[in-house]
Amino acid sequence: MNNLIKKYFYGDYGEIEAGSNASNNNKNIAWPLWEVFIRSKQGLDHKHVGSLHAADEQMAIENARDVYTRRNEGVSIWVVESKYITASNPEEAGELYEPAVNKIYRHPTFYKLPDEVDYM
Amino acid sequence: MELKKLEEIFQHKIDNEIKIEPKDWMPEAYRKTNIRQISQHAHSEVVGMLPEGNWITRAPSLKRKAILLAKIQDEAGHGLYLYSAAETLGISRDEMIEQLHSGRAKYSSIFNYPTLTWADMGAIGWLVDGAAIINQVMLCRTSYGPYARGMVRICKEESFHQRQGFEILYVLSQGTDAQKAMCQDAINRWWWPSLMMFGPTDAESSNSEQSMLWKIKRKSNDELRQQFVDMIAEQVKVLGMTLPDADLKWNETKKHYDFGAINWNEFWNVVKGNGPCNKQRLNARIAAHQNGAWVREAAIAYAEKQKNKHKAA
């Protein structure tokens, strides 16, 4: 099964149309992959919910509505073609987030205050 | 980094309940096992629509038609969630579909049994979806992130499937003698194949040990099967029906139901392609894919045309 894995998807698609260039030998034209983000209600952020294939952005929105909002899960949908997402590399996570870990004085709990004002 | 070190980091994450995400390093066998399992699971959702599709036009009322349509639509969605999860591991949708159509990939054998009466829609919801849910609830905690997230979504939607199935049987169980007989007959035919859905016994299951170590699976086939038997053996009483197993009986020491021997010859026979409907199911699936080819091509052509129009404007 090793040879089946030709590309790595999801968040680091590179330039090639993600998920769509494999086994086109039988005149199968596959639709590109889209990532779907849903706002569950007014006032909340859009959140990544999954992905789907669609021929264009309009179809991606319609398919996203059909699959990801059948039970009132959303009031707004974003779709973006997966190949346009650039993702950080998990192997560099150490260096990338190290500064945040080190600076404990960025957290309110770092400061010891007298009891009278500790609700601050 | 050397391989041994990478493997250590990976297993450390698994042991500490840290999910594996698509870009993380993972052993090739972990990737393959997940691809195999998730794609089989996706195929099962998709093929699972076929035995039910047969009943959309035959459902006894508009309400039942609408419910059945909604259930089947859910299953298409579940197939999509799972295919997407498998795609994050580097296999394309086309390749998975090709594997299904060529017979290299399997789907759950349960869908190779025919749906003969309306009561079968009830039995499938209650027993088949019930068995699937037990497996899926466990998989909500599987170690591969996209799979686990897909399962959470599926479990939320799946609960109505089992309830509507039970309700179909409950209504029949309150009906005429003929309806009661139909209800019992469906239970008789679907009970044993449902038990087989959990796969071979732990002693026979080749993939289990490593999958447990990697937390792809978190409970063994036999554990899950026992959980299912205990649940259904109680629920069947509410229907006033029986399960077709003379050996089924509560074991006070074990606090579980004992049940009779499963006919594994039948199981392996169906897995190998000799079940009552293997050929019909696969042919229907392939025909649907081929007959839809022009739609996929037309959609791409239309999208291209719109893009060009947009550019020109």
XYZ file of C-alpha atoms in Angstrom:
433
model
C 0.000 0.000 0.000
C 3.082 2.163 0.338
C 2.977 3.259 -3.273
C -0.552 4.618 -2.844
C 0.725 7.510 -0.833
C 1.752 10.074 -3.334
C 1.103 13.259 -1.481
C 0.406 14.593 1.936
C -2.773 16.541 2.342
C -4.391 18.782 4.870
C -2.944 22.127 5.596
C 0.219 21.897 3.539
C -0.958 21.196 0.066
C 1.690 22.967 -1.914
C 0.948 24.156 -5.393
C -0.528 21.003 -6.801
C -4.253 20.821 -6.689
C -4.756 18.870 -3.535
C -6.433 15.516 -3.662
C -7.220 15.739 -7.305
C -4.302 14.697 -9.429
C -4.060 11.047 -8.454
C -5.231 8.282 -10.787
C -6.608 10.468 -13.507
C -5.804 7.707 -15.924
C -9.410 6.633 -16.399
C -10.531 10.067 -17.564
C -11.713 10.767 -14.071
C -11.658 14.454 -13.480
C -11.592 14.863 -9.736
C -12.801 17.989 -8.033
C -10.394 19.997 -5.887
C -10.453 19.781 -2.102
C -11.902 22.591 0.038
C -11.686 23.278 3.756
C -14.945 24.262 5.419
C -15.342 26.725 8.296
C -18.666 27.264 10.032
C -19.870 30.045 12.319
C -22.227 28.217 14.659
C -24.009 31.396 15.754
C -23.715 35.152 15.494
C -20.962 36.427 17.740
C -18.729 33.349 17.459
C -15.713 32.698 15.247
C -15.823 30.488 12.202
C -14.352 27.128 13.119
C -12.828 24.466 10.904
C -15.264 21.562 10.609
C -13.862 19.411 7.820
C -13.293 19.253 4.112
C -14.996 18.241 0.893
C -14.501 18.100 -2.851
C -16.314 20.515 -5.161
C -15.881 21.833 -8.681
C -16.016 25.498 -7.661
C -16.617 27.776 -4.689
C -20.358 27.943 -5.168
C -20.668 24.176 -5.152
C -18.328 24.001 -2.166
C -20.665 26.280 -0.190
C -23.730 24.307 -1.249
C -22.138 20.967 -0.423
C -20.897 22.328 2.901
C -24.437 23.384 3.718
C -25.723 19.907 2.846
C -23.125 18.015 4.842
C -22.106 20.235 7.717
C -25.268 22.174 8.601
C -28.102 19.649 8.385
C -29.003 20.204 12.034
C -28.715 23.960 12.444
C -24.996 23.803 13.127
C -24.303 27.098 11.424
C -25.341 30.547 10.295
C -22.375 31.274 8.037
C -19.977 29.210 5.946
C -16.453 29.915 4.696
C -14.773 27.680 2.167
C -11.193 27.924 0.986
C -9.414 25.693 -1.443
C -7.119 23.521 0.639
C -4.063 24.265 -1.472
C -4.122 27.883 -0.285
C -3.595 26.940 3.353
C -0.064 27.119 4.677
C 0.556 25.265 7.898
C 3.338 25.401 10.464
C 5.627 22.429 10.713
C 5.046 20.285 13.819
C 8.740 19.409 13.934
C 9.555 23.063 14.507
C 6.945 23.416 17.223
C 9.632 23.483 19.909
C 11.451 26.570 18.628
C 8.259 28.194 17.359
C 6.454 28.253 20.688
C 9.435 28.354 23.045
C 9.263 32.154 23.632
C 5.634 31.837 24.773
C 6.486 29.108 27.257
C 9.384 31.065 28.741
C 7.664 34.317 29.507
C 5.568 33.382 32.499
C 5.339 37.063 33.520
C 2.798 37.411 30.685
C 0.249 35.624 32.844
C -1.662 37.426 35.598
C -0.936 34.606 38.040
C 2.779 35.561 37.964
C 2.082 38.560 40.203
C 1.592 38.002 43.904
C -0.636 40.748 45.272
C -1.919 41.398 48.792
C -5.184 39.599 49.579
C -7.162 42.867 49.625
C -6.574 43.460 45.926
C -6.043 39.894 44.682
C -9.319 39.983 42.758
C -7.568 42.417 40.360
C 16.154 12.534 13.494
C 16.768 8.822 13.618
C 13.854 6.444 13.242
C 14.062 4.965 16.715
C 13.836 8.394 18.314
C 10.857 9.334 16.138
C 9.098 6.129 17.083
C 9.711 6.853 20.747
C 8.237 10.339 20.472
C 5.255 8.921 18.612
C 4.536 6.187 21.154
C 5.029 8.680 23.978
C 2.281 10.838 22.499
C -0.018 7.840 22.148
C 0.645 6.728 25.726
C -0.098 10.216 26.994
C -3.366 10.545 25.065
C -1.971 13.208 22.734
C -3.729 12.896 19.376
C -1.706 12.315 16.226
C -2.365 14.968 13.593
C -1.851 14.745 9.809
C 1.530 16.464 9.643
C 3.032 14.633 12.625
C 5.559 11.903 12.033
C 3.972 8.461 12.286
C 5.158 4.910 11.555
C 4.239 3.765 8.044
C 2.280 0.847 9.480
C 0.207 3.247 11.598
C -0.566 5.284 8.501
C -1.488 2.183 6.503
C -3.622 0.695 9.245
C -5.533 3.933 9.591
C -5.990 4.278 5.846
C -7.289 0.739 5.674
C -9.622 1.080 8.607
C -10.961 4.561 7.846
C -11.523 3.857 4.155
C -13.296 0.578 4.960
C -15.430 2.483 7.372
C -16.207 5.094 4.694
C -17.043 2.397 2.150
C -19.409 0.825 4.680
C -21.307 4.080 5.070
C -21.633 4.444 1.312
C -22.558 0.830 0.527
C -24.830 0.904 3.576
C -27.090 3.305 1.732
C -27.965 0.641 -0.848
C -30.071 -1.813 1.171
C -32.057 1.118 2.551
C -32.395 2.988 -0.720
C -34.454 0.040 -1.860
C -37.148 1.052 0.666
C -37.473 4.775 0.029
C -40.297 4.319 -2.448
C -41.827 1.486 -0.413
C -41.837 3.089 3.025
C -45.370 2.903 4.438
C -45.992 6.631 4.933
C -44.709 10.051 3.941
C -43.274 10.445 7.441
C -41.314 7.208 7.125
C -40.065 8.162 3.668
C -38.811 11.512 4.964
C -37.077 9.853 7.929
C -35.471 7.215 5.732
C -34.258 9.842 3.282
C -32.737 11.851 6.128
C -31.004 8.766 7.467
C -29.578 7.851 4.083
C -28.426 11.424 3.542
C -26.633 11.235 6.892
C -24.863 8.100 5.729
C -23.614 9.836 2.594
C -22.323 12.584 4.874
C -20.648 10.079 7.165
C -18.941 8.529 4.175
C -17.670 11.969 3.253
C -16.322 12.745 6.746
C -14.468 9.456 6.736
C -13.091 9.746 3.208
C -11.832 13.216 4.145
C -10.165 11.853 7.272
C -8.455 9.131 5.222
C -7.359 11.699 2.640
C -5.376 13.529 5.325
C -3.163 10.439 5.440
C -2.149 10.862 1.818
C -4.495 8.650 -0.157
C -6.773 10.258 -2.736
C -10.525 9.842 -2.941
C -10.205 8.300 -6.392
C -7.796 5.674 -5.170
C -10.089 4.664 -2.344
C -13.063 4.407 -4.671
C -10.999 2.411 -7.111
C -10.017 0.012 -4.310
C -13.665 -0.447 -3.372
C -14.792 -1.060 -6.929
C -11.992 -3.490 -7.715
C -12.766 -5.459 -4.544
C -9.389 -4.785 -2.952
C -10.994 -2.779 -0.170
C -13.719 -4.271 1.969
C -16.832 -2.827 3.512
C -18.898 -4.142 6.378
C -20.282 -7.562 5.416
C -23.634 -6.779 6.973
C -24.653 -4.885 3.844
C -24.417 -8.034 1.771
C -27.665 -9.265 3.303
C -30.953 -8.448 1.573
C -33.697 -6.227 3.011
C -36.825 -8.287 2.438
C -39.542 -6.480 4.398
C -40.246 -3.069 5.888
C -39.379 -4.473 9.308
C -35.820 -4.837 8.028
C -35.537 -1.043 8.072
C -36.342 -1.189 11.761
C -33.959 -4.064 12.438
C -31.146 -2.328 10.560
C -31.601 0.868 12.545
C -31.853 -0.880 15.876
C -29.355 -3.731 15.464
C -26.974 -2.743 12.667
C -26.714 0.921 13.580
C -26.776 -0.079 17.235
C -23.733 -2.292 16.713
C -22.053 0.402 14.642
C -22.623 2.990 17.359
C -20.926 0.845 19.998
C -17.885 0.675 17.781
C -18.093 4.363 16.864
C -18.400 5.603 20.436
C -15.117 3.845 21.137
C -13.583 5.395 18.021
C -14.398 8.919 19.228
C -11.286 8.408 21.374
C -9.116 6.864 18.662
C -5.570 8.225 18.487
C -5.669 9.774 15.005
C -7.136 13.283 15.334
C -9.118 13.648 12.080
C -10.656 10.182 12.527
C -11.653 10.917 16.121
C -13.208 14.265 15.158
C -15.141 12.652 12.319
C -16.432 10.006 14.697
C -17.656 12.591 17.206
C -19.695 14.225 14.467
C -21.010 10.866 13.255
C -22.006 9.713 16.737
C -24.035 12.869 17.280
C -25.989 12.201 14.103
C -26.200 8.443 14.399
C -28.237 8.310 17.573
C -31.464 9.106 15.729
C -30.795 6.214 13.361
C -30.970 3.680 16.125
C -33.968 5.291 17.795
C -36.010 5.477 14.601
C -35.177 1.815 13.940
C -36.400 0.761 17.334
C -39.521 2.868 16.860
C -40.324 1.134 13.558
C -40.119 -2.243 15.307
C -42.020 -0.989 18.330
C -44.939 0.136 16.156
C -44.942 -3.231 14.392
C -44.779 -5.055 17.722
C -48.000 -3.308 18.750
C -49.713 -4.149 15.464
C -51.557 -7.087 13.917
C -50.347 -10.672 14.159
C -48.862 -10.394 10.683
C -46.967 -7.236 11.672
C -45.674 -8.874 14.835
C -44.514 -11.859 12.819
C -42.768 -9.552 10.370
C -41.009 -7.842 13.265
C -39.817 -11.121 14.767
C -38.694 -12.409 11.379
C -36.540 -9.347 10.760
C -34.923 -9.673 14.186
C -34.259 -13.358 13.512
C -32.494 -12.625 10.236
C -30.441 -9.624 11.393
C -29.359 -10.769 14.853
C -26.457 -13.053 13.975
C -25.024 -10.926 11.162
C -25.119 -7.963 13.583
C -23.019 -9.899 16.084
C -20.533 -10.647 13.318
C -20.124 -6.922 12.664
C -17.664 -6.730 15.562
C -15.293 -8.957 13.640
C -13.500 -12.205 14.537
C -12.998 -13.228 18.156
C -10.002 -11.719 19.922
C -8.125 -15.004 19.577
C -8.545 -14.872 15.780
C -8.212 -11.166 15.143
C -4.932 -10.451 13.404
C -4.897 -6.657 13.540
C -6.096 -6.163 17.060
C -3.010 -6.219 19.226
C -1.029 -3.540 17.422
C -4.166 -1.431 16.962
C -4.750 -1.500 20.705
C -1.140 -0.520 21.382
C -1.542 2.434 19.016
C -4.960 3.188 20.486
C -6.575 3.070 17.064
C -8.904 0.630 18.795
C -9.534 0.952 22.486
C -11.639 -2.112 23.164
C -11.377 -5.611 21.751
C -13.912 -7.136 19.351
C -15.215 -9.475 22.040
C -15.602 -6.702 24.603
C -17.617 -4.602 22.171
C -19.730 -7.580 21.125
C -20.538 -8.370 24.759
C -21.547 -4.768 25.364
C -23.916 -5.007 22.386
C -25.462 -8.306 23.490
C -26.073 -6.965 27.003
C -27.791 -3.897 25.598
C -29.974 -5.640 23.006
C -30.956 -8.551 25.249
C -32.654 -6.018 27.540
C -34.183 -3.856 24.816
C -35.762 -6.800 22.994
C -37.971 -7.387 26.026
C -39.638 -4.010 25.460
C -40.602 -5.182 21.989
C -42.036 -8.410 23.413
C -39.876 -10.238 20.861
C -37.043 -12.743 21.279
C -33.524 -13.099 19.947
C -32.913 -16.281 17.934
C -30.426 -17.804 20.375
C -31.421 -20.635 22.732
C -28.188 -20.139 24.681
C -28.818 -16.498 25.476
C -29.098 -16.128 29.229
C -28.064 -13.796 32.021
C -24.956 -14.909 33.859
C -25.172 -13.673 37.420
C -21.483 -14.332 38.203
C -20.151 -12.520 35.146
C -22.873 -9.871 35.201
C -23.164 -10.335 31.455
C -25.344 -12.288 29.072
C -23.972 -15.595 27.818
C -24.731 -16.226 24.177
C -24.429 -19.026 21.641
C -21.646 -19.762 19.170
C -21.386 -17.565 16.101
C -21.257 -19.259 12.713
C -17.862 -17.991 11.575
C -18.002 -19.996 8.371
C -20.887 -17.819 7.269
C -18.940 -14.711 8.253
C -15.831 -15.624 6.259
C -17.932 -16.731 3.340
C -19.617 -13.331 3.115
C -16.302 -11.529 3.588
C -14.899 -13.523 0.674
C -17.683 -12.310 -1.564
C -20.183 -15.136 -1.385
C -22.886 -13.438 0.658
C -26.427 -13.146 -0.687
C -25.924 -9.656 -2.188
C -22.185 -9.027 -2.616
C -22.407 -8.792 -6.385
C -25.535 -6.628 -6.507
C -24.093 -4.184 -3.992
C -20.811 -3.741 -5.796
C -22.477 -3.529 -9.198
C -24.930 -0.919 -7.946
C -22.049 1.073 -6.481
C -19.991 0.925 -9.669
C -22.985 1.809 -11.839
C -23.757 4.831 -9.651
C -20.180 6.009 -9.968
C -20.021 5.500 -13.715
C -23.419 7.035 -14.359
C -22.362 10.066 -12.370
C -19.144 10.574 -14.324
C -20.664 13.002 -16.825
C -21.982 15.142 -13.972
C -18.537 15.420 -12.417
C -17.005 16.265 -15.770
C -19.711 18.799 -16.606
C -19.283 20.495 -13.233
C -15.553 20.864 -13.819
C -16.139 22.205 -17.339
C -18.695 24.681 -16.015
C -16.364 25.819 -13.235
C -13.579 26.364 -15.788
C -15.881 28.352 -18.019
C -17.063 30.550 -15.164
C -13.471 31.167 -14.097
C -12.501 32.245 -17.606
C -15.557 34.456 -17.916
C -14.629 36.050 -14.615
C -11.077 36.650 -15.808
C -12.236 38.188 -19.086
C -14.649 40.558 -17.336
